[in-house]
Coordinates of C-alpha atoms and ligand atoms in Angstrom, one line a residue:
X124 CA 112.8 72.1 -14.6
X125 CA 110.7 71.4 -17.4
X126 CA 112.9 72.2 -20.5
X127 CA 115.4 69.2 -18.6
X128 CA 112.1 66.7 -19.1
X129 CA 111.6 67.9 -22.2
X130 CA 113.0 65.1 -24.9
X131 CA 111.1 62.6 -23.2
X132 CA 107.4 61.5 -22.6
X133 CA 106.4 62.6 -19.8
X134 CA 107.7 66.0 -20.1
X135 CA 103.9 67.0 -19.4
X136 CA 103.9 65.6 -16.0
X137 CA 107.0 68.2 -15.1
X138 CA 105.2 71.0 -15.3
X139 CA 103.0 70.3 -12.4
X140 CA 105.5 68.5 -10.8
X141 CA 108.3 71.9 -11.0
X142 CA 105.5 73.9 -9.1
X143 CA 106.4 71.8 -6.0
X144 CA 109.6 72.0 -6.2
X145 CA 112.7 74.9 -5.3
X146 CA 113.7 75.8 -8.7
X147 CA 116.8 74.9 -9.8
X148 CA 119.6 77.6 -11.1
X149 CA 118.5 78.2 -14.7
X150 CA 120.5 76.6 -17.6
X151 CA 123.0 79.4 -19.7
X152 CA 122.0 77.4 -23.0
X153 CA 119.2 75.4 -24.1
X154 CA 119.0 73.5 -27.5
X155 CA 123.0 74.7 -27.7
X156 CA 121.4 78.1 -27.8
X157 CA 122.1 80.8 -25.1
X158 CA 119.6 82.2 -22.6
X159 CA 119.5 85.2 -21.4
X160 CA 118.3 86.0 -17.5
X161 CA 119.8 89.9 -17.7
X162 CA 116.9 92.7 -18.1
X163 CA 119.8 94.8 -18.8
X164 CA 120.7 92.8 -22.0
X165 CA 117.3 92.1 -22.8
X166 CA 117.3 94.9 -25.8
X167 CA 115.0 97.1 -27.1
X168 CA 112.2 96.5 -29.3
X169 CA 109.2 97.7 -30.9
X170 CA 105.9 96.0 -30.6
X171 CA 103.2 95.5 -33.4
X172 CA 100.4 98.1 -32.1
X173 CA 97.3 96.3 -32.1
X174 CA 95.2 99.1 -33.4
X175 CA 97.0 99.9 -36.5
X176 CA 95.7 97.8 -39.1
X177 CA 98.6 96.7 -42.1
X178 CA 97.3 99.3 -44.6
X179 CA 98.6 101.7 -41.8
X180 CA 95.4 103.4 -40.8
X181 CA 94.1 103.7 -37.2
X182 CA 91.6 101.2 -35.8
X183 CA 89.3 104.0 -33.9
X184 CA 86.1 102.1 -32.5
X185 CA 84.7 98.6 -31.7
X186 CA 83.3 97.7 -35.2
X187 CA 87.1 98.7 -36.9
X188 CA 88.7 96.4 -34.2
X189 CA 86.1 94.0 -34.8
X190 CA 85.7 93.6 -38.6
X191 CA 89.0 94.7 -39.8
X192 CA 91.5 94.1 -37.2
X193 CA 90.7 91.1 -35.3
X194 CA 90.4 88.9 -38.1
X195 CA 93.5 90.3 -39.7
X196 CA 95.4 89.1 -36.2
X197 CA 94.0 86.0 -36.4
X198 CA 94.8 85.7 -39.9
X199 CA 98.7 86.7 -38.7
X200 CA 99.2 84.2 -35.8
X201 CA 97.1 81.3 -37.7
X202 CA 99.7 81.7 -40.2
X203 CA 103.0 83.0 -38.6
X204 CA 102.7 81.0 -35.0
X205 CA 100.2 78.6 -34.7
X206 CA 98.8 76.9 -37.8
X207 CA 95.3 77.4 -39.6
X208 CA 92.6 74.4 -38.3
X209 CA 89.6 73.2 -40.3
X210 CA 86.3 73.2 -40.1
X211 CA 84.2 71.4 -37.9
X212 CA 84.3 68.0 -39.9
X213 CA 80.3 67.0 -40.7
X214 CA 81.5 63.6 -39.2
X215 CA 81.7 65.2 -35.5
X216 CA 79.3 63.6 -33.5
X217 CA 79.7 62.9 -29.5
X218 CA 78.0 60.0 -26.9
X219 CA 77.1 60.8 -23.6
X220 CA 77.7 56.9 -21.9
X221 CA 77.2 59.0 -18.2
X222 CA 73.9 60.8 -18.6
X223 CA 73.9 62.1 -15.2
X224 CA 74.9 60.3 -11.8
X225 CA 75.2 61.7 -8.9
X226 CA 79.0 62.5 -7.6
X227 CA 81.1 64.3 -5.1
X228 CA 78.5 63.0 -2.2
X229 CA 75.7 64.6 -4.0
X230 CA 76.9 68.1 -4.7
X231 CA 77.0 67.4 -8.5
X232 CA 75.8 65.5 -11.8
X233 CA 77.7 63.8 -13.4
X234 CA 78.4 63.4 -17.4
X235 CA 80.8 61.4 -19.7
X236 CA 80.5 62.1 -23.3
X237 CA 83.1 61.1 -26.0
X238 CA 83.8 63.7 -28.8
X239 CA 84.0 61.9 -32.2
X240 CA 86.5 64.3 -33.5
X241 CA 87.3 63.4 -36.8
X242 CA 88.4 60.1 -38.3
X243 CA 89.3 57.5 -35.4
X244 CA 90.2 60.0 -33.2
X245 CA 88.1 60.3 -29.8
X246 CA 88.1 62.4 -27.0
X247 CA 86.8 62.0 -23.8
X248 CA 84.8 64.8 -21.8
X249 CA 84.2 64.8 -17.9
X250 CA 81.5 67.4 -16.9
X251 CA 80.3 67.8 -13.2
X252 CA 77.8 70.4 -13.1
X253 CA 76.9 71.5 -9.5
X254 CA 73.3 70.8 -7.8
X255 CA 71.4 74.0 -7.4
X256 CA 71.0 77.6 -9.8
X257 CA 71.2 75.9 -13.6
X258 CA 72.3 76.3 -16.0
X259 CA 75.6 76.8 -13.7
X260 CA 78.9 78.6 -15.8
X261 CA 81.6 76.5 -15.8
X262 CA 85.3 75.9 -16.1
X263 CA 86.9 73.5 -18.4
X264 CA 90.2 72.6 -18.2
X265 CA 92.7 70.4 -20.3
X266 CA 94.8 68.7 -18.9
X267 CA 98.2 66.6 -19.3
X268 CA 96.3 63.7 -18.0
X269 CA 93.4 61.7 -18.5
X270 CA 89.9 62.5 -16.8
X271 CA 90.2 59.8 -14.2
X272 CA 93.7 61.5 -12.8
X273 CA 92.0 64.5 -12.6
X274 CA 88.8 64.6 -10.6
X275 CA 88.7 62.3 -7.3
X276 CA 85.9 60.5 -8.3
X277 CA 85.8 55.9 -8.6
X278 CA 83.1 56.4 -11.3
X279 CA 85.4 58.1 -13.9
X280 CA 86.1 56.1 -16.9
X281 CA 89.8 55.4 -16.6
X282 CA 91.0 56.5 -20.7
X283 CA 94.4 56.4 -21.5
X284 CA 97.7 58.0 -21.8
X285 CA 101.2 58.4 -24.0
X286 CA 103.2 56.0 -22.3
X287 CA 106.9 55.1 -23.6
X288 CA 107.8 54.3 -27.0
X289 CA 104.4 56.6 -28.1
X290 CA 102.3 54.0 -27.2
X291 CA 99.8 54.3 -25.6
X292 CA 99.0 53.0 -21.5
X293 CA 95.9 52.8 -19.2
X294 CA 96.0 56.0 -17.2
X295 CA 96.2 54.6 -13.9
X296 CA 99.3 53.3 -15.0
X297 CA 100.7 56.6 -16.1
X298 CA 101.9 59.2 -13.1
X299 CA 99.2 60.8 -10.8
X300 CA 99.6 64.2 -11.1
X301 CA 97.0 66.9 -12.3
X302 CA 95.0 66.4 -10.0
X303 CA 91.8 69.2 -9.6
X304 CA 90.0 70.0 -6.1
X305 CA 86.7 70.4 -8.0
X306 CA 84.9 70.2 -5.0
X307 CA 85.8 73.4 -4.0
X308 CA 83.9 75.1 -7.7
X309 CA 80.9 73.1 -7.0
X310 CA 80.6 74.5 -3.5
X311 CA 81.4 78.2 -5.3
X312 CA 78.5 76.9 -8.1
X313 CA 80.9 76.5 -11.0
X314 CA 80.6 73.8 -13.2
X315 CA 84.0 71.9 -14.2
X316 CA 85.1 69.8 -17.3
X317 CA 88.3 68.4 -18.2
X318 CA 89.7 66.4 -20.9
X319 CA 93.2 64.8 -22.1
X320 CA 94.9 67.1 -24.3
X321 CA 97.2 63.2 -25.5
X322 CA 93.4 62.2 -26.6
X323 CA 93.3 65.2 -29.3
X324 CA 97.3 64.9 -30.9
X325 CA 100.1 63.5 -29.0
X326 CA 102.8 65.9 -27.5
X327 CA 106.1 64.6 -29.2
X328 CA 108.1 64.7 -32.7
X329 CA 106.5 62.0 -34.8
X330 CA 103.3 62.3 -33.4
X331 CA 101.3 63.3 -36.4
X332 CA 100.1 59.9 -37.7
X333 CA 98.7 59.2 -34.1
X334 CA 96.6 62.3 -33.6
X335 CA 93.8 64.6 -35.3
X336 CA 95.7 66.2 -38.0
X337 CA 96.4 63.1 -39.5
X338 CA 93.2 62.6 -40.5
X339 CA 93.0 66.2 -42.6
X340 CA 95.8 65.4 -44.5
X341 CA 94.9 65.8 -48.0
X342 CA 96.0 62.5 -50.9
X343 CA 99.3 62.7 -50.9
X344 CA 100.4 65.0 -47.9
X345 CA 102.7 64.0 -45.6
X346 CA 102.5 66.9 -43.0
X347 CA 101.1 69.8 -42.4
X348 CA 101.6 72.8 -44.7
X349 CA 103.9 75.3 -43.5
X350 CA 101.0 77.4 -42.8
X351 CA 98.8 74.8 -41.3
X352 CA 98.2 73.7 -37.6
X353 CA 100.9 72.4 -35.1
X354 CA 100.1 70.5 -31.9
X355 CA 98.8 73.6 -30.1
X356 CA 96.3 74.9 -32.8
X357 CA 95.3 70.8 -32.5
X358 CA 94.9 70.7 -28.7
X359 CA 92.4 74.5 -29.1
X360 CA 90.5 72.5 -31.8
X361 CA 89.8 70.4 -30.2
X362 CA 88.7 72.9 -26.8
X363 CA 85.9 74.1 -29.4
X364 CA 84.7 70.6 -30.4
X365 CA 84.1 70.5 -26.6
X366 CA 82.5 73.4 -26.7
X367 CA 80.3 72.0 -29.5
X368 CA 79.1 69.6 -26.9
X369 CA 78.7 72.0 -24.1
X370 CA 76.7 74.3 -25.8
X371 CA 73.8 71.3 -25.8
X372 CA 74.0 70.8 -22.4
X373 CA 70.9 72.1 -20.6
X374 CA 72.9 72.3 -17.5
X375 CA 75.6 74.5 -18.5
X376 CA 75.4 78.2 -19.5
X377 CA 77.6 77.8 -22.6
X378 CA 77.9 81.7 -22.5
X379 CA 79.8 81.5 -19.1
X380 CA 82.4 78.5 -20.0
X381 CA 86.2 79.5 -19.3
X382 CA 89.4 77.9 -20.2
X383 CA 91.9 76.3 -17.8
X384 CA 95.2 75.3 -19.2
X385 CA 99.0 75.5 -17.8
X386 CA 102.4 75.6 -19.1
X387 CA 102.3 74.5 -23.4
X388 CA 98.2 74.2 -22.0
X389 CA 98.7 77.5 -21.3
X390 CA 100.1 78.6 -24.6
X391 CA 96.8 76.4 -25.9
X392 CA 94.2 78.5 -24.0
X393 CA 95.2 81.4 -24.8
X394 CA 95.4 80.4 -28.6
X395 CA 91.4 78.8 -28.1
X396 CA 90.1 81.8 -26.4
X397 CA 91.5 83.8 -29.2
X398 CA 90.3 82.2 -32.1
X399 CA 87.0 80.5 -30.5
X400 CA 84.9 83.6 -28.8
X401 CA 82.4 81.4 -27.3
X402 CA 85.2 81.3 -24.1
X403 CA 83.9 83.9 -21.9
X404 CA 87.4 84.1 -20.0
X405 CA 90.2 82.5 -20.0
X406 CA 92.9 81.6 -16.9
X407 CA 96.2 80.5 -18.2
X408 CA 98.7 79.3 -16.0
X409 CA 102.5 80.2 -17.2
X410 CA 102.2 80.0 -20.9
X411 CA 105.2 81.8 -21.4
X412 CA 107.0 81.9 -24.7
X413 CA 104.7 81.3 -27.5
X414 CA 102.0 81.9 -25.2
X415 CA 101.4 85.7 -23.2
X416 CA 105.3 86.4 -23.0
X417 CA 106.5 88.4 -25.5
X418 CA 108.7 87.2 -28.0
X419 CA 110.7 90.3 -28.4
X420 CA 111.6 90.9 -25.3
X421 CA 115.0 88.5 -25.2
X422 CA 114.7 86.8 -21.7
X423 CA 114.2 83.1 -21.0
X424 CA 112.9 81.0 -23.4
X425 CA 112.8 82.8 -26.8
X426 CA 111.0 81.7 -30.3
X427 CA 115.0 79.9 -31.5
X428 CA 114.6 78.1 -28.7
X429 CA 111.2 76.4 -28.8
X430 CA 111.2 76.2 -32.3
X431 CA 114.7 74.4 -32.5
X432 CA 114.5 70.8 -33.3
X433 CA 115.1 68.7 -31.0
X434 CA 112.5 70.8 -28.8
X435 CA 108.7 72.3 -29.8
X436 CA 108.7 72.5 -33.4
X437 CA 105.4 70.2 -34.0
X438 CA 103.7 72.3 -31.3
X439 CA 103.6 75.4 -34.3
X440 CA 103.0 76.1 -37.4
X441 CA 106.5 75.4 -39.7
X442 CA 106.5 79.1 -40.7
X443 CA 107.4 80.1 -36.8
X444 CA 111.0 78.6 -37.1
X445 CA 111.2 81.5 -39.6
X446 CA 111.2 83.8 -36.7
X447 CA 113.9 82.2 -34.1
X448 CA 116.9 84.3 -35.4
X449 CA 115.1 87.2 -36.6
X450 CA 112.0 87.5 -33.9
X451 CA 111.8 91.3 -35.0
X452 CA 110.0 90.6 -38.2
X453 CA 107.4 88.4 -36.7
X454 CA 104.1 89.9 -37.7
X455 CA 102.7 89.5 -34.0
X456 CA 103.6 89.5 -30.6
X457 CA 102.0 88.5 -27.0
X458 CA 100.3 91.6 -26.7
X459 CA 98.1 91.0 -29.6
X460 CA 97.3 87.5 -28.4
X461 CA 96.0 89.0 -25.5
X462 CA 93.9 91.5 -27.5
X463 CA 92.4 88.8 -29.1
X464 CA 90.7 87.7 -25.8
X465 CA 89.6 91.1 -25.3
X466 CA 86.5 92.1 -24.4
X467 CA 86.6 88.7 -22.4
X468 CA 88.4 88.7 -19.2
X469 CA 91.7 87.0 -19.1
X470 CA 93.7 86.1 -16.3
X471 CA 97.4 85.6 -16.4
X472 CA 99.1 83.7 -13.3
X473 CA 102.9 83.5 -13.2
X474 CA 105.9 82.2 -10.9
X475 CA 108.3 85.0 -10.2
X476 CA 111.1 82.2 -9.8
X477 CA 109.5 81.4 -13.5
X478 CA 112.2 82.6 -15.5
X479 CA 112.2 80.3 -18.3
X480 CA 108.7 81.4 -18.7
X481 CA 109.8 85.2 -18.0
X482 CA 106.7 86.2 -16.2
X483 CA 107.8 90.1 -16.7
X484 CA 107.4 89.3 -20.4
X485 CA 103.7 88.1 -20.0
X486 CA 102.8 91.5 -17.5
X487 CA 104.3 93.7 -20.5
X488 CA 102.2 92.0 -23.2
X489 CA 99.0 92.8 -21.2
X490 CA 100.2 96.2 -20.0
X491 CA 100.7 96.6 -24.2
X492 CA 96.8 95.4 -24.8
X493 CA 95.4 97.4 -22.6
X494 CA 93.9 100.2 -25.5
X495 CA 92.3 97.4 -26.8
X496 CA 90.3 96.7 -23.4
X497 CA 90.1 100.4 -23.3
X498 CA 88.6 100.6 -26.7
X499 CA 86.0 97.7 -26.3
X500 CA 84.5 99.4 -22.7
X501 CA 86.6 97.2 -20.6
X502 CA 89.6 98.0 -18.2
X503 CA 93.3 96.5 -18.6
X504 CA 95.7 96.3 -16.2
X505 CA 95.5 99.9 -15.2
X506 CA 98.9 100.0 -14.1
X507 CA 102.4 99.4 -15.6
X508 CA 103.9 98.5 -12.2
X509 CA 104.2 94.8 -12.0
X510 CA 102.2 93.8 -8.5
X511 CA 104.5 92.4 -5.7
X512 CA 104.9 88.3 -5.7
X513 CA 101.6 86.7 -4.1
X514 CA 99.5 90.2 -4.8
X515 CA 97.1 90.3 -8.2
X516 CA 95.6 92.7 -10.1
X517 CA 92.2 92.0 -11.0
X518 CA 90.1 94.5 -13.7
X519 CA 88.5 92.4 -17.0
X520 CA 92.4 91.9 -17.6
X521 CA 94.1 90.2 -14.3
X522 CA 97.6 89.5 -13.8
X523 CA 99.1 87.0 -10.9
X524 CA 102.6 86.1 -9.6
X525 CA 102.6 83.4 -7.3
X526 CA 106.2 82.8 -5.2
X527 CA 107.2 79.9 -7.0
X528 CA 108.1 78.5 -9.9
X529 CA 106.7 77.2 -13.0
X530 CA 102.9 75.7 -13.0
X531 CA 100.2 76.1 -11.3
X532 CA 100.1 76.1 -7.0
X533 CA 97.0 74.9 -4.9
X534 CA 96.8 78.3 -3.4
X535 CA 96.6 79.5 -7.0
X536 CA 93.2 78.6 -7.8
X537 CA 92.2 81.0 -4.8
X538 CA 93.0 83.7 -7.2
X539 CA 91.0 81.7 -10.0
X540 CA 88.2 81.5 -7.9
X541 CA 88.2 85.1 -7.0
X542 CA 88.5 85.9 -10.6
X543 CA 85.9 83.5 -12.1
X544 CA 83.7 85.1 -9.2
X545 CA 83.7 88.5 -10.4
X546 CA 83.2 87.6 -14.2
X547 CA 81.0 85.0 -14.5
X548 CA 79.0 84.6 -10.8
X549 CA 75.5 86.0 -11.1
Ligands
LIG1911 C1 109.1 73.6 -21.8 C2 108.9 74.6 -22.9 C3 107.9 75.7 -22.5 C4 106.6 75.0 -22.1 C5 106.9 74.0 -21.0 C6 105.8 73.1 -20.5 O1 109.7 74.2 -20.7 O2 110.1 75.2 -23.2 O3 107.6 76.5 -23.6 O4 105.7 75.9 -21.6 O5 107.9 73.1 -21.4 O6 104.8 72.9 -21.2 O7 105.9 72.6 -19.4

């Protein structure tokens, strides 16, 4: 299980590598704290309505939810959950080395580019665009691994990893895992990107001097202020400075470019999308806890336990820990980061042997954002009857539970296909 890989490096690698496997009886106590599995003891709670602004008064029609509220929610996780981020440094500048080769036997173009992020910091981007209708939409995924892992193509630039002892490793030296059949969304003519999330921050304690935040620390600053950005805030920064990229790219229709992430990705998808509204959907893969489960609802992981330290603390913003013993004051909840995607379709995919993840959690939150879908035009789920294992539901808000457990399954990306289809196909 992932939580058991957690303390060490390669804790990414699990997350992909759980899916495969039977899951394993789930722990009593994580971190020293206890976990409950019981919906009879998971409690009762009241959720933060996403339509009633703070000054109490009723958000009643698009422009309200769109002036007043959103930003307010935004303002509430950036500084409750996830962290404020900067600006888009004037130093951010990118290099396409692949200008366009031909791959996959000639169903695609290929493109390399690396992101100058800020400082030292680079990024690699992979982009296959397919052959045919341009520009195509496309779906860009971050991954745990580097580019050259992820798509089975010789030409890929082989980057790096976080190997041991946070240094890091040529990729093809790391584990093969993470690995994308994007041959299969050329042939359905969408475009696919990918980069390393380990190229943006690194994804352990101590990490800070190695990654992007480092270099917007101010004279004198030693970390991040308790309201500023944790590793997850870091890794959907640095989804928008690809986005920056995209959005020159005469072969991609940046108005039709949706997010791929799973697991903390997950959690790091859902938090792009939110904040960066030139995602026209988002898929994310069992985010769980901190991403669409709610925190309230005391089952699996809960906001003590991925805040303690020895586990995700550098993931948030310091001002989350506030909320692991007394989750009821937290400003926000799940539900109102799925509003925050909303009019854009989102698709949630779960494991209903998930239960770390608690993948009843994640249905409730987008049952609870439903009048905000509702409000904008759109449909939500439309039902507040969880959908059998292996059976979806699919409106602009779509909700999956594969028969597994946690990450993402080959046969999953059926159901992304089917939902990418009926959002962003022409
Ligand atoms: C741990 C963590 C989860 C996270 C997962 C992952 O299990 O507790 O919150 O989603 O790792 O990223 O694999």
């Amino acid at each position: 299980m992932p939580f058991v890989c957690a303390l060490t490096m390669v804790i990414s690698m699990c997350a992909y590598a759980a899916a495969q496997q039977q899951p394993a009886a789930p722990p009593a106590e994580v971190a020293g704290i206890p976990v409950n599995y019981d919906e009879a003891k998971v409690g009762a709670y009241t959720l933060p309505d996403p339509l009633i602004l703070l000054n109490g008064k009723r958000v009643r029609d698009a422009r309200a939810w769109a002036k007043q509220r959103r930003p307010e929610i935004v303002r509430l996780f950036e500084e409750n959950q996830f962290g404020r981020s900067p600006q888009r440094p004037s130093s951010f500048g990118f290099d396409v080395f692949d200008k366009g080769s031909p791959a996959f036997g000639g169903k695609a173009l290929r493109k390399q580019v690396t992101l100058r992020l800020a400082g030292s910091i680079k990024a690699d981007l992979l982009i296959y665009t397919p052959r045919g209708a341009k520009p195509a939409p496309l779906l860009l995924n971050l991954s745990f691994t580097a580019n050259c892992n992820v798509a089975d193509d010789p030409e890929v630039k082989c980057g790096e990893v976080w190997g041991p002892g946070k240094k890091k490793i040529p990729a093809v030296q790391g584990r093969r895992f993470g690995r994308i059949d994007v041959a299969r969304l050329l042939d359905a003519g969408f475009g696919f990107a990918t980069m390393y999330y380990g190229d943006v921050d690194p994804d352990f304690e101590g990490g800070l001097p190695l990654g992007v935040r480092a270099a917007f620390l101010r004279p004198g600053q030693t970390a991040p202020a308790a309201d500023e950005w944790g590793a997850i805030a870091a890794w959907a920064w640095g989804l928008s400075r690809a986005m920056d990229y995209l959005e020159t790219d005469k072969d991609v229709d940046a108005r039709r470019v949706a997010l791929h992430g799973v697991s903390r990705l997950g959690k790091t998808v859902m938090w792009a999308g939110a904040r960066d509204t030139r995602f026209a959907l988002v898929v994310a893969s069992c985010s769980g806890e901190g991403g669409a489960a709610l925190s309230r609802r005391n089952y699996g992981e809960t906001v003590a336990h991925l805040t303690a330290p020895s586990r995700f603390t550098y993931q948030f913003c310091a001002n989350y820990g506030k909320y692991g013993e007394r989750v009821e004051r937290l400003p926000v909840d799940a539900n109102l980061l799925v509003a925050l995607i909303a009019p854009r379709p989102l698709l949630l995919q779960t494991g209903d042997k998930d239960f770390w993840s608690d993948p009843k959690g994640e249905f409730l939150a987008a049952v609870a954002a439903g009048p905000v879908y509702r409000l904008l035009g759109r449909q939500g789920l439309e039902t507040d009857q969880m959908p059998a294992p292996g059976t979806g539901v699919y409106h602009t808000l779509g909700y999956f539970e594969h028969e597994g457990g946690h990450g993402a399954l080959p046969s999953d990306w059926d159901e992304y296909l089917r939902f990418l289809k009926m959002h962003l196909a022409r």
